[in-house]
Coordinates of C-alpha atoms in Angstrom, one line a residue:
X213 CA 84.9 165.7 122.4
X214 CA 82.5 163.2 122.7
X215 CA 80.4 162.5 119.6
X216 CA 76.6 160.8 120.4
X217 CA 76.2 158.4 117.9
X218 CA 73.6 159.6 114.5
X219 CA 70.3 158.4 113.7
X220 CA 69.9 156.5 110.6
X221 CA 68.4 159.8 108.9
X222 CA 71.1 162.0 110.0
X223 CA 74.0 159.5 109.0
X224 CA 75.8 160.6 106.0
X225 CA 75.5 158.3 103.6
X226 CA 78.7 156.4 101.3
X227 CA 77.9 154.0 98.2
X228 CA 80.0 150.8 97.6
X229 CA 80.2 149.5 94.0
X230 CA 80.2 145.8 93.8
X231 CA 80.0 144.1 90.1
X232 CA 79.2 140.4 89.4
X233 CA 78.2 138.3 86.7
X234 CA 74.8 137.8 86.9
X235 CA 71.8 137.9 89.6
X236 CA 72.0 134.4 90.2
X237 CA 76.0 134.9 91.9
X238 CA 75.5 133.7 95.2
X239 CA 78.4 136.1 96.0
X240 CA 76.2 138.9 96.2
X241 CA 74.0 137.4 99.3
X242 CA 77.9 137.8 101.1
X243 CA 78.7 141.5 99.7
X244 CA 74.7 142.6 100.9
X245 CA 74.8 141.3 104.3
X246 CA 78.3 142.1 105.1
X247 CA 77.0 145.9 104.1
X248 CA 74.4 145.5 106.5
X249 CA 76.8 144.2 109.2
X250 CA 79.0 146.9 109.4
X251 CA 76.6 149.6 109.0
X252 CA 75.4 148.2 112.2
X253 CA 79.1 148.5 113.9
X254 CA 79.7 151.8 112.6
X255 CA 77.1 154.7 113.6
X256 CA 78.5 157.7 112.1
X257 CA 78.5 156.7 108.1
X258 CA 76.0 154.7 106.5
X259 CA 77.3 152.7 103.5
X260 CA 75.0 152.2 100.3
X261 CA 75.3 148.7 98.5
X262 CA 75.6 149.4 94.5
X263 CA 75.5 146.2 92.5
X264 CA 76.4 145.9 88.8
X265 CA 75.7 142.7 86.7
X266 CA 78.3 142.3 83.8
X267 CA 79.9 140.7 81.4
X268 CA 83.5 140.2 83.2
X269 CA 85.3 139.3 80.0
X270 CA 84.4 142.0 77.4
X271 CA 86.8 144.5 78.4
X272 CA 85.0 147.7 77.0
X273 CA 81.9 146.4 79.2
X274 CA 84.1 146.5 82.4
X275 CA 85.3 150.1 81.6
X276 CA 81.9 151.4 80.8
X277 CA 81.1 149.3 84.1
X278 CA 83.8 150.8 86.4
X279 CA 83.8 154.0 84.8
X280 CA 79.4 154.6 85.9
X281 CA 80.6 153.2 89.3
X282 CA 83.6 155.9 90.0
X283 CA 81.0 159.1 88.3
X284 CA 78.2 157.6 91.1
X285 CA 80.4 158.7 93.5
X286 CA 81.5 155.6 95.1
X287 CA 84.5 155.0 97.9
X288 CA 85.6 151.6 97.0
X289 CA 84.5 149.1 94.5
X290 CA 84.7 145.2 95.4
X291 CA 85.4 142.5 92.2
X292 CA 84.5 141.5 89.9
X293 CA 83.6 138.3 91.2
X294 CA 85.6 136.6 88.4
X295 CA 89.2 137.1 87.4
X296 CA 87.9 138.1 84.2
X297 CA 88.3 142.2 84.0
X298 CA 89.8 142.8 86.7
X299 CA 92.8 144.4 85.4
X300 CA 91.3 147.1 83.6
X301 CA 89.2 148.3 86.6
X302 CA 92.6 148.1 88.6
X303 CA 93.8 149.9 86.1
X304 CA 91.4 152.4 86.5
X305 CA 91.4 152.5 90.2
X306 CA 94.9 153.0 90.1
X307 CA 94.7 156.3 88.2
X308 CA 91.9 157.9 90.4
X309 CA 93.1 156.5 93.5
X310 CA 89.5 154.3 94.2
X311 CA 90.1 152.0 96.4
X312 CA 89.5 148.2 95.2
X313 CA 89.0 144.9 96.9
X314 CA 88.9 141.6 94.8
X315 CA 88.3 137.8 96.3
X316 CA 89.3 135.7 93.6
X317 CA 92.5 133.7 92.0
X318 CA 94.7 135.8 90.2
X319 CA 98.3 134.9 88.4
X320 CA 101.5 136.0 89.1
X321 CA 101.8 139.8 87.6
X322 CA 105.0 140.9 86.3
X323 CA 106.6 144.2 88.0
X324 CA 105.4 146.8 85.4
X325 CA 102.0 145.1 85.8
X326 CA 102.1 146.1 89.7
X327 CA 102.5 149.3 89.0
X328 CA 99.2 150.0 87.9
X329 CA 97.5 147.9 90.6
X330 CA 98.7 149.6 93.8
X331 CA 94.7 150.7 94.7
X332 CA 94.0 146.7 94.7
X333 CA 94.4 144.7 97.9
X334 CA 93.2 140.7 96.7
X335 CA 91.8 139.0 99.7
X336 CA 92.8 135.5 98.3
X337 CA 95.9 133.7 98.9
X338 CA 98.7 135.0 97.1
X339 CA 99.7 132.4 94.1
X340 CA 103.1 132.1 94.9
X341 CA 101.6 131.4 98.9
X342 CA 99.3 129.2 97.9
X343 CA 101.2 127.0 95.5
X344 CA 104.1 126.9 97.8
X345 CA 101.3 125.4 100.5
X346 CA 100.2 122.9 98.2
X347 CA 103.7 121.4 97.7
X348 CA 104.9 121.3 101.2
X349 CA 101.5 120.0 102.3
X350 CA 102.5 116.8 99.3
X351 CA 105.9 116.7 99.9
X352 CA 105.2 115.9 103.7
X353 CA 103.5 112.7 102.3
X354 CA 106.8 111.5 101.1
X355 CA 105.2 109.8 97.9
X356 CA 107.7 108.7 95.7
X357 CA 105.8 109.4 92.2
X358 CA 102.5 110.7 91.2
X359 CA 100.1 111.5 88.6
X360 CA 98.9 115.3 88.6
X361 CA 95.8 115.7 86.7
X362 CA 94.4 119.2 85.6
X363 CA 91.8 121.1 83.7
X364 CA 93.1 124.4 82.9
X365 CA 96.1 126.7 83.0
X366 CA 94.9 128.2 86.1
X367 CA 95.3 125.4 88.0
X368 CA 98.6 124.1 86.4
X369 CA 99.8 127.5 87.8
X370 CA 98.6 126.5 91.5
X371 CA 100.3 123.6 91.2
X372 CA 103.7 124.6 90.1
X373 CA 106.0 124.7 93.2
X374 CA 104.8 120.4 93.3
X375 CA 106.3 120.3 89.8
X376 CA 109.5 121.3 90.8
X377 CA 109.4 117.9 93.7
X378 CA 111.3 114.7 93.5
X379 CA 113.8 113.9 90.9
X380 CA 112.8 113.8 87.2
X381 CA 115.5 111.1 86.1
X382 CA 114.4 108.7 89.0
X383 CA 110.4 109.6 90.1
X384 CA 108.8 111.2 87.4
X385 CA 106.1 113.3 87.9
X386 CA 102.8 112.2 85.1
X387 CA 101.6 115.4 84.4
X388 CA 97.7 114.5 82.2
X389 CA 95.1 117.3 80.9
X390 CA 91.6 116.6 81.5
X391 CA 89.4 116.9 78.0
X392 CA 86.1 118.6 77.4
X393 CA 84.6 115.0 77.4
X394 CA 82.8 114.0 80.8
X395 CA 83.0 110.3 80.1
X396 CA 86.4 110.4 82.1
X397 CA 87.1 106.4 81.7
X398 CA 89.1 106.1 78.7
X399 CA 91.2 109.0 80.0
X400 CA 91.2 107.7 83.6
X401 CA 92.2 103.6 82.5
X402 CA 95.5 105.0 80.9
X403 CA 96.4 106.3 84.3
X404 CA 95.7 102.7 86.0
X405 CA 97.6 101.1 83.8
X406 CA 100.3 102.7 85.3
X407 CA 102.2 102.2 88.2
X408 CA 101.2 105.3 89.8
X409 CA 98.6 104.8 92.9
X410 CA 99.6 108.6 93.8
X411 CA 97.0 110.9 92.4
X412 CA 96.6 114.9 92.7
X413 CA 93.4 116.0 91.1
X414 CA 92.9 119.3 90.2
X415 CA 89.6 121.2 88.3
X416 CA 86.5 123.2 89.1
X417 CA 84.3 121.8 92.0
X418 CA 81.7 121.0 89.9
X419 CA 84.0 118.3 87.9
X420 CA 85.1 116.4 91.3
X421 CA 82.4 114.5 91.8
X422 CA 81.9 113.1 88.5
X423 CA 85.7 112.5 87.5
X424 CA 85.8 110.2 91.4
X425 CA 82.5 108.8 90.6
X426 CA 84.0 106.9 87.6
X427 CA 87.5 106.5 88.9
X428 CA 85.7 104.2 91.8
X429 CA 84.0 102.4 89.1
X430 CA 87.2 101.8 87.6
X431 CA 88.3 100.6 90.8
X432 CA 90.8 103.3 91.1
X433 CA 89.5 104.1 94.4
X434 CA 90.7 101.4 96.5
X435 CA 93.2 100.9 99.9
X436 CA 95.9 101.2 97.8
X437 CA 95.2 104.6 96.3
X438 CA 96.0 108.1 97.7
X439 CA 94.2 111.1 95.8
X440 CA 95.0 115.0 97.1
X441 CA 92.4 117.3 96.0
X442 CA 94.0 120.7 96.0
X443 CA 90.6 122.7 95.8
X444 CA 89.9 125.3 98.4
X445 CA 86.0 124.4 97.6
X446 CA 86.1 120.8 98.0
X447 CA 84.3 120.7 101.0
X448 CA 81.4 122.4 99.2
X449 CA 80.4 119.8 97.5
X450 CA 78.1 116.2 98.7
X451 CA 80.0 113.3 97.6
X452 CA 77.3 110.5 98.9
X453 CA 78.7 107.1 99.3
X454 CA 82.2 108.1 97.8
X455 CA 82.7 109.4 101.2
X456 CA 83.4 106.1 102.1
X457 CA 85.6 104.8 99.8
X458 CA 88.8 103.5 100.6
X459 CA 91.2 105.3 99.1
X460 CA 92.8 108.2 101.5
X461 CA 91.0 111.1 99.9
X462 CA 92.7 114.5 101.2
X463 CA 92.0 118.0 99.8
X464 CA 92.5 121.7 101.8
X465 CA 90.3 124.8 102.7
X466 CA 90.8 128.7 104.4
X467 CA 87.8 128.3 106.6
X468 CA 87.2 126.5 110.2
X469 CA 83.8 125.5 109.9
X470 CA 83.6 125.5 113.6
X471 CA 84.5 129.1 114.0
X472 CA 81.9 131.3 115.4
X473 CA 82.8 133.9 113.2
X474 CA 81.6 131.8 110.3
X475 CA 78.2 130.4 112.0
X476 CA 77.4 134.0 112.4
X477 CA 78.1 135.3 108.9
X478 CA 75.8 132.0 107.4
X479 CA 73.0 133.2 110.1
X480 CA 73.5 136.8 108.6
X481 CA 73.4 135.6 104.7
X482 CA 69.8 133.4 106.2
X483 CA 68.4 136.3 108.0
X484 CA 69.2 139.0 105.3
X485 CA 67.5 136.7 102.7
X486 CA 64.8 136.0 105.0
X487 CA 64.1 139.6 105.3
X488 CA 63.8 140.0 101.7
X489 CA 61.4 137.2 101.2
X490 CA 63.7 134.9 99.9
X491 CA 64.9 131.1 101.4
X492 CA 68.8 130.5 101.7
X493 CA 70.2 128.0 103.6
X494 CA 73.2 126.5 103.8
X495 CA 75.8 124.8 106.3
X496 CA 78.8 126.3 107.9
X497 CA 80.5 123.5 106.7
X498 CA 79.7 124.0 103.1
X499 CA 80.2 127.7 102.8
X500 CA 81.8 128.6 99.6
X501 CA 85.2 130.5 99.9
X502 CA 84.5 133.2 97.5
X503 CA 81.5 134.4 99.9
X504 CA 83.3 134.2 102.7
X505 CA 86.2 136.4 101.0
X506 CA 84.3 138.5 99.7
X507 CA 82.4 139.3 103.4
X508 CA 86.2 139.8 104.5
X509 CA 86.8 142.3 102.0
X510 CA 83.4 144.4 103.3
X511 CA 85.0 143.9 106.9
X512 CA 88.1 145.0 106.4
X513 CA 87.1 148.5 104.6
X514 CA 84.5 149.4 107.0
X515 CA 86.8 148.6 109.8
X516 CA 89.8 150.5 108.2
X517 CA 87.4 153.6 107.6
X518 CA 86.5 153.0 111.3
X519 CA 90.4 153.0 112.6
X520 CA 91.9 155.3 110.1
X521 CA 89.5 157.8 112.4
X522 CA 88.7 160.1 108.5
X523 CA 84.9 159.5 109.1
X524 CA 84.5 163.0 110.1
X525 CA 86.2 164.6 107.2
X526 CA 85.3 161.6 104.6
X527 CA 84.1 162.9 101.5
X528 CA 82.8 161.0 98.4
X529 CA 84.8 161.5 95.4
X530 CA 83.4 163.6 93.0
X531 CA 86.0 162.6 90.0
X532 CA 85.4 161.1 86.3
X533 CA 87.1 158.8 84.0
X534 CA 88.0 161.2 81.5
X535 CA 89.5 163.9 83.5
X536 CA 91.6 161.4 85.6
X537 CA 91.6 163.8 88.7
X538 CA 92.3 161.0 91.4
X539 CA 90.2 161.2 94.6
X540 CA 92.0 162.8 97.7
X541 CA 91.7 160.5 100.5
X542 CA 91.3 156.8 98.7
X543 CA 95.3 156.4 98.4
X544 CA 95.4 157.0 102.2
X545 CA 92.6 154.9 102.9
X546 CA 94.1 151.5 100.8
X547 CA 97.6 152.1 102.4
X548 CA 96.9 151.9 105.8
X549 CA 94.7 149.2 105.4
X550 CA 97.6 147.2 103.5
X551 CA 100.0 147.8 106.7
X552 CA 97.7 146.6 108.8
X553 CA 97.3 142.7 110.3
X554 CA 93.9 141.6 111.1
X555 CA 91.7 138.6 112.1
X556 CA 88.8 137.8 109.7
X557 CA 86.2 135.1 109.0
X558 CA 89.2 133.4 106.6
X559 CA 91.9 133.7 109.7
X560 CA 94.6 136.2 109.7
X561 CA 95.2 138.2 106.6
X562 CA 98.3 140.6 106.1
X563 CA 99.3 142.6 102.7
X564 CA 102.4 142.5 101.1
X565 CA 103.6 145.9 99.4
X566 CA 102.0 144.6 96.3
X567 CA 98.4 144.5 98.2
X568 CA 98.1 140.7 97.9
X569 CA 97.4 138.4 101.0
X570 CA 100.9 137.4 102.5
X571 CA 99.6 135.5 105.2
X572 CA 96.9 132.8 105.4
X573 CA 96.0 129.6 106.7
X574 CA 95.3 126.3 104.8
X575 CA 93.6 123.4 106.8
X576 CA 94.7 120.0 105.5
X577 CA 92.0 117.8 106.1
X578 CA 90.9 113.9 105.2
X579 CA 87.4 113.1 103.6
X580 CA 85.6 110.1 105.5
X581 CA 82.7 108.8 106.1
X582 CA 81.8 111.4 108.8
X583 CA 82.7 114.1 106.7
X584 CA 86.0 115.8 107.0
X585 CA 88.6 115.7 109.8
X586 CA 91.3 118.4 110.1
X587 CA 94.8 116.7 110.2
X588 CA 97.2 120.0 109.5
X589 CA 97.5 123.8 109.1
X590 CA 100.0 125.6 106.7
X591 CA 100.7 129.1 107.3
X592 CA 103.4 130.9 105.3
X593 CA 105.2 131.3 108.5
X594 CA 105.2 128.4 110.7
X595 CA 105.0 125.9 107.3
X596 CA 103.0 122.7 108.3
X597 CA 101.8 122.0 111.6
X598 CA 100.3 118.8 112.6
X599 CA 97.5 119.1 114.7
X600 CA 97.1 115.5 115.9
X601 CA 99.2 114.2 118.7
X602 CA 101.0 111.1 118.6
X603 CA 98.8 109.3 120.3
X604 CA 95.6 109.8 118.4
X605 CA 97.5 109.4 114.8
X606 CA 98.1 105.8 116.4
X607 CA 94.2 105.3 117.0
X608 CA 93.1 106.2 113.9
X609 CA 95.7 104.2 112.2
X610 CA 94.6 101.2 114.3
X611 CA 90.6 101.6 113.7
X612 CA 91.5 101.3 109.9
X613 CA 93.1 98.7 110.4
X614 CA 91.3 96.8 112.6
X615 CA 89.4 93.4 111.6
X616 CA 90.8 93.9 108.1
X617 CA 93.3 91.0 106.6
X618 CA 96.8 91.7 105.3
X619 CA 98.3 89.4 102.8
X620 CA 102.2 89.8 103.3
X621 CA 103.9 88.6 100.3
X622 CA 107.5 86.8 101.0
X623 CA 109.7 84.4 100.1
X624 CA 111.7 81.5 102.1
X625 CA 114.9 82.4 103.2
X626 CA 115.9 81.6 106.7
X627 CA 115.8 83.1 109.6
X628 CA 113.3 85.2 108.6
X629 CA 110.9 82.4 106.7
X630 CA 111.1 78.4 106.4
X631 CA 108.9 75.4 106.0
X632 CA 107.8 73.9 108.7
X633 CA 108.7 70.9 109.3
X634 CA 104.7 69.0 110.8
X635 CA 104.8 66.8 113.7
X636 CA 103.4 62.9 113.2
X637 CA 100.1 63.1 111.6
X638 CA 99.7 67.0 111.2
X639 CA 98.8 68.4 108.1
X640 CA 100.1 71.8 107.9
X641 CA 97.4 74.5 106.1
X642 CA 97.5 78.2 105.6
X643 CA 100.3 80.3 108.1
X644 CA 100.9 76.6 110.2
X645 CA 102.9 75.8 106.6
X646 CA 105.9 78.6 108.0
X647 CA 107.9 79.8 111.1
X648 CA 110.9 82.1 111.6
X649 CA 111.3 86.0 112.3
X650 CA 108.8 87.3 109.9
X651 CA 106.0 85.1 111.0
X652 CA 106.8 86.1 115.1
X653 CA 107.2 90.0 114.1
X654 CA 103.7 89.8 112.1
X655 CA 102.0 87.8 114.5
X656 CA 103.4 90.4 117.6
X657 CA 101.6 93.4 115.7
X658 CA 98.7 91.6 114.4
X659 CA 97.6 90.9 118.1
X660 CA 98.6 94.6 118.8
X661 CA 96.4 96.0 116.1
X662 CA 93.5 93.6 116.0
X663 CA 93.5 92.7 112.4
X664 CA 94.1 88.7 110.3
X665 CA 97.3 88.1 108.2
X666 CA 98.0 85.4 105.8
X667 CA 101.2 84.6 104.3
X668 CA 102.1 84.0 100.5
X669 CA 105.0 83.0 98.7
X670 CA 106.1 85.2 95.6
X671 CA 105.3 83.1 92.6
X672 CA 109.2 83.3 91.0
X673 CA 110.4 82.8 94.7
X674 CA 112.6 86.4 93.9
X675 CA 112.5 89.5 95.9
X676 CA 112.1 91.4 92.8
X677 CA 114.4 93.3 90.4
X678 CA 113.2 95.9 87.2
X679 CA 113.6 94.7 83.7
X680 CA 114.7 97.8 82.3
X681 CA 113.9 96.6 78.9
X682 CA 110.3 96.3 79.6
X683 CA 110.4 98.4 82.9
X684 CA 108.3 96.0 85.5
X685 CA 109.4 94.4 88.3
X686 CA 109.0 90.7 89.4
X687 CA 109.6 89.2 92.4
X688 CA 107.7 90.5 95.9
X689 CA 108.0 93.9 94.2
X690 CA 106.0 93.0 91.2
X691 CA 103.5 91.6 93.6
X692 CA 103.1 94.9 95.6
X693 CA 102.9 96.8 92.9
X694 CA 99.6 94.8 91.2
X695 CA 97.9 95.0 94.3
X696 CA 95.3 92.6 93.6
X697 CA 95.0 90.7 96.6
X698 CA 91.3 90.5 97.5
X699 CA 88.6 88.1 97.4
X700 CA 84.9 88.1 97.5
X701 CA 85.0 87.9 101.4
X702 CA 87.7 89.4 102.6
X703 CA 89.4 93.2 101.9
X704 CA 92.9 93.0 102.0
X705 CA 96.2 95.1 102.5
X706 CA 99.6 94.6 101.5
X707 CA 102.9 94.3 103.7
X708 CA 105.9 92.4 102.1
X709 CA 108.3 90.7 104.2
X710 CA 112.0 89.3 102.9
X711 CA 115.4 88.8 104.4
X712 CA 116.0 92.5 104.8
X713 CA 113.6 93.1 106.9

C-alpha cells in the first residue's frame, strides 16, 4: 500500500521536550531548527518543539522539570544542556522507558550506575574514547616531558590516559591547577622556570585566550615552545595576533568545517532565526560543538522513527511520574537506534551497549596565521592517521624554516669541528673561524632549506653532563636548554652539533 504523504493539518502531531539553562543558550537555536529540518524529511508525523529553562543543578528542579515534560506527553526528551541533572532525568527515563538524548561530557559511570541509564544514548565522545584520543594524539609527538595544566576535575579526567605516558622515575609529567585568579603570570613564571617547553593546556574556552595572552607576554610563546590544547571548542574562539605566534600551537575538534553537512545546518540556524526576526550569524568554522551535537541528536531520532517504520502505530505516552507505568514503544525505539551506525553532521557515530558514542572522529589540527590546518584524524578504530603526505610535511617544514638563522651550538673536536688555520693576511670572522664535518653537513642543508647558520662554541668547551646535586646541565646541553639565542635583528633556532653527531 502506498501511503500519499499528509498535509500539515492532517499530520499527527508528537512533542519533544528539550531543557536548557536559560534563553540566552545558543543550544536552543540548534534543537529549534533541527526540529524544523526533520519535520520537513518526514511527512507523516509532525514533531512539536517543547523547551524548558532550568536550573540544571538543583536536583528537585530537574525532577519537577522532567516529571511536567513526561505528563505533556512527550516521545523523547534531549539534555539538559549541561551535565548538571542529568542523572536524575536518566533516572527517570529509565523507569518509564522515555527515550533520552544528551550532547554533553559526562564521567565514567560505574556498572550499577548503567543500570538506570539504559533509555540514554550521549551523542558525545565517550570519556574513556576521548581521553584515549588525547594521549595517542601526544604520545605521537614523542615529547620527552611536559607540563599539563588544568582547571577542574572534569578536565583532569579527559586527560587521564596522558598521565599514565612516559616514565615517572626518568620524564616526569608536571601536573599544575589553574586558580580562580585571572592574572595567570605569577602562576605561569613558575612553569618557565622550568625546564619544560612541552605544554598541554586544558580549561573552558573562554579562559584560552586570556591564560596564552599573558604566556606570550611572558615570552612563553616562542620557537622553542609546543602547547596542545585539548579543547574540542578551541576553534570557537578569535585569537588575533596570537595566531601568529611562534610556538607550535595544536588543539583537536569533531567537526570538518568544510563539510556540507555543516554549511547547511549554520544556513538553517540563520534562516530559522531570520524567520523569527532575529540576527544570528556565525561561521562554519566557528560552530560550537554542543550545537552541532545536539542537531545530531534531533537527526538521529527523527531518522530512527523514520526507519524503525512505527509511525503508523506511534502513540504518545500517556504515563506519569508517580504511577511509573513505562511507555510501550520508547524501549523499542532507543534500542534500535543504539544498534544502528550512522553518518551525522559530527561524522560517524555508533553506540556501545551502554548507549554512549563508541566511535568518533577527532581532527588534529595546527593554529597559524591563516587559521587552522588539519594535520591528523583519530578514530577509535584506525588510531591516528596522518593526513599529510611526505612530501608536503617537507614543505611546510621548509617555509618555517626558510630565511630564519640557526645558531648551532658546538664544541671543537676534530673531524667534526677545528680552527681554521687563515691563509697570509686573512683575518678569519664569524663561521670562516671553523672547518670539518659539522660545518660541510650544516652548510649542505642550509643551501637545501634556504635559511643562515652561525656557529658558537659552548662556553665551558663540554658537551654537557647533569649535576645531580643541583639538577642542570652544562655544556651544549645547558645551552639548548636556555634557549636564549636571539637578538634584536635576527630570530633564531637551535641545532647542536658535537662529535657524536
Amino acid at each position: 500500500m502506498f501511503l500519499l504523504p499528509l498535509t500539515w493539518a492532517e499530520r499527527e502531531k508528537f512533542m519533544v521536550g528539550s531543557i536548557f539553562t536559560s534563553d540566552k543558550d545558543e543550544a536552543e537555536i540548534a534543537f529549534r531548527t533541527a526540529v524544523d529540518r526533520a519535520n520537513i524529511l518526514e511527512r507523516h508525523i509532525e514533531l512539536v518543539p517543547v523547551v524548558i529553562y532550568a536550573n540544571t543543578d538543583d536536583s528537585f528542579i530537574m525532577e519537577k522539570t522532567v516529571c511536567n515534560l513526561i505528563s505533556q506527553g512527550v516521545i523523547a526528551i534531549f539534555g539538559p544542556s549541561t551535565g548538571g541533572g542529568t542523572d536524575i532525568i536518566a533516572s527517570i527515563c529509565d523507569t518509564l522507558d522515555i527515550p533520552h538524548f544528551i550532547y554533553d561530557w559526562l564521567p565514567n559511570e560505574s556498572l550499577p550506575d548503567r543500570e538506570h541509564t539504559s533509555m540514554t544514548l550521549n551523542i558525545h565522545p565517550d570519556n574513556l574514547l576521548l581521553s584515549q584520543g588525547f594521549a595517542e594524539i601526544v604520545q605521537s609527538f614523542g615529547w620527552r616531558s611536559f607540563t599539563i595544566i588544568y582547571e577542574s576535575d572534569k578536565e583532569l579526567q579527559q586527560l587521564q590516559d596522558i598521565l599514565r605516558l612516559g616514565e615517572p622515575s626518568k620524564n616526569p609529567t608536571t601536573i599544575k591547577q589553574l586558580g580562580p585568579d585571572e592574572d595567570y603570570r605569577p602562576f605561569l613564571k613558575e612553569i618557565k622556570l622550568s625546564t619544560d617547553n612541552c605544554l598541554i593546556l586544558h580549561c573552558a574556552p573562554e579562559n584560552l585566550f586570556n591564560i596564552l595572552q599573558q604566556a606570550n607576554e611572558l615570552k612563553m610563546l616562542g620557537e622553542y615552545q609546543s602547547v596542545f590544547i585539548p579543547v574540542l571548542d578551541t576553534h570557537t574562539m578569535e585569537f588575533g595576533e596570537l595566531s601568529g605566534v611562534e610556538a607550535n600551537i595544536t588543539t583537536v575538534r569533531l567537526i570538518d568545517p568544510t563539510d556540507f553537512h555543516i554549511k547547511n545546518v549554520v544556513h538553517d540556524w540563520e534562516e530559522h532565526e531570520k524567520r523569527e526576526g532575529r540576527y544570528y550569524k556565525v561561521e562554519p568554522h566557528q560552530v560550537k560543538t554542543q550545537m552541532i551535537l545536539l542537531n545530531d541528536a534531533v537527526w538521529l531520532f527523527s531518522k530512527g522513527l523514520t526507519e524503525l517504520g512505527i509511525i503508523e502505530e506511534l502513540k504518545a505516552p500517556e504515563i506519569e511520574c508517580r504511577r511509573k507505568k513505562p511507555w510501550p514503544q520508547g524501549r523499542r525505539i532507543i534500542e534500535f537506534m543504539k544498534a544502528r551506525s550512522d553518518e551525522v553532521a559530527t561524522g560517524r557515530i555508533d553506540f556501545n551497549e551502554n548507549g554512549q558514542r563508541s566511535y568518533f572522529t577527532l581532527r588534529f589540527m595546527e593554529m597559524n596565521a591563516a587559521g587552522y590546518l588539519d594535520l591528523a584524524t583519530w578514530d577509535p578504530v584506525n588510531g591516528l592517521d596522518v593526513l599529510n603526505d611526505d612530501e608536503e610535511s617537507e614543505k611546510r617544514v621548509g617555509q618555517k624554516l626558510s630565511n630564519k638563522t640557526f645558531i648551532i651550538s658546538s664544541r671543537i673536536g676534530a673531524p667534526f669541528l677545528t680552527m681554521r688555520e687563515p691563509n697570509e693576511g686573512e683575518v678569519l670572522q664569524g663561521n670562516s673561524r671553523y672547518e670539518g664535518y659539522s660545518m660541510d653537513l650544516i652548510d649542505a642543508i642550509a643551501k637545501m632549506l634556504n635559511f643562515k647558520y652561525e656557529f658558537r662554541l659552548s662556553p665551558d668547551g663540554k658537551y654537557g653532563s647533569l649535576n645531580k646535586a643541583t639538577q642542570t646541565w652544562d655544556g651544549i646541553v645547558r645551552q639548548l636548554i636556555d634557549g636564549k639565542f636571539v637578538t634584536q635583528k635576527r630570530q633564531h633556532f637551535r641545532l647542536s652539533s658535537s662529535s657524536h653527531s
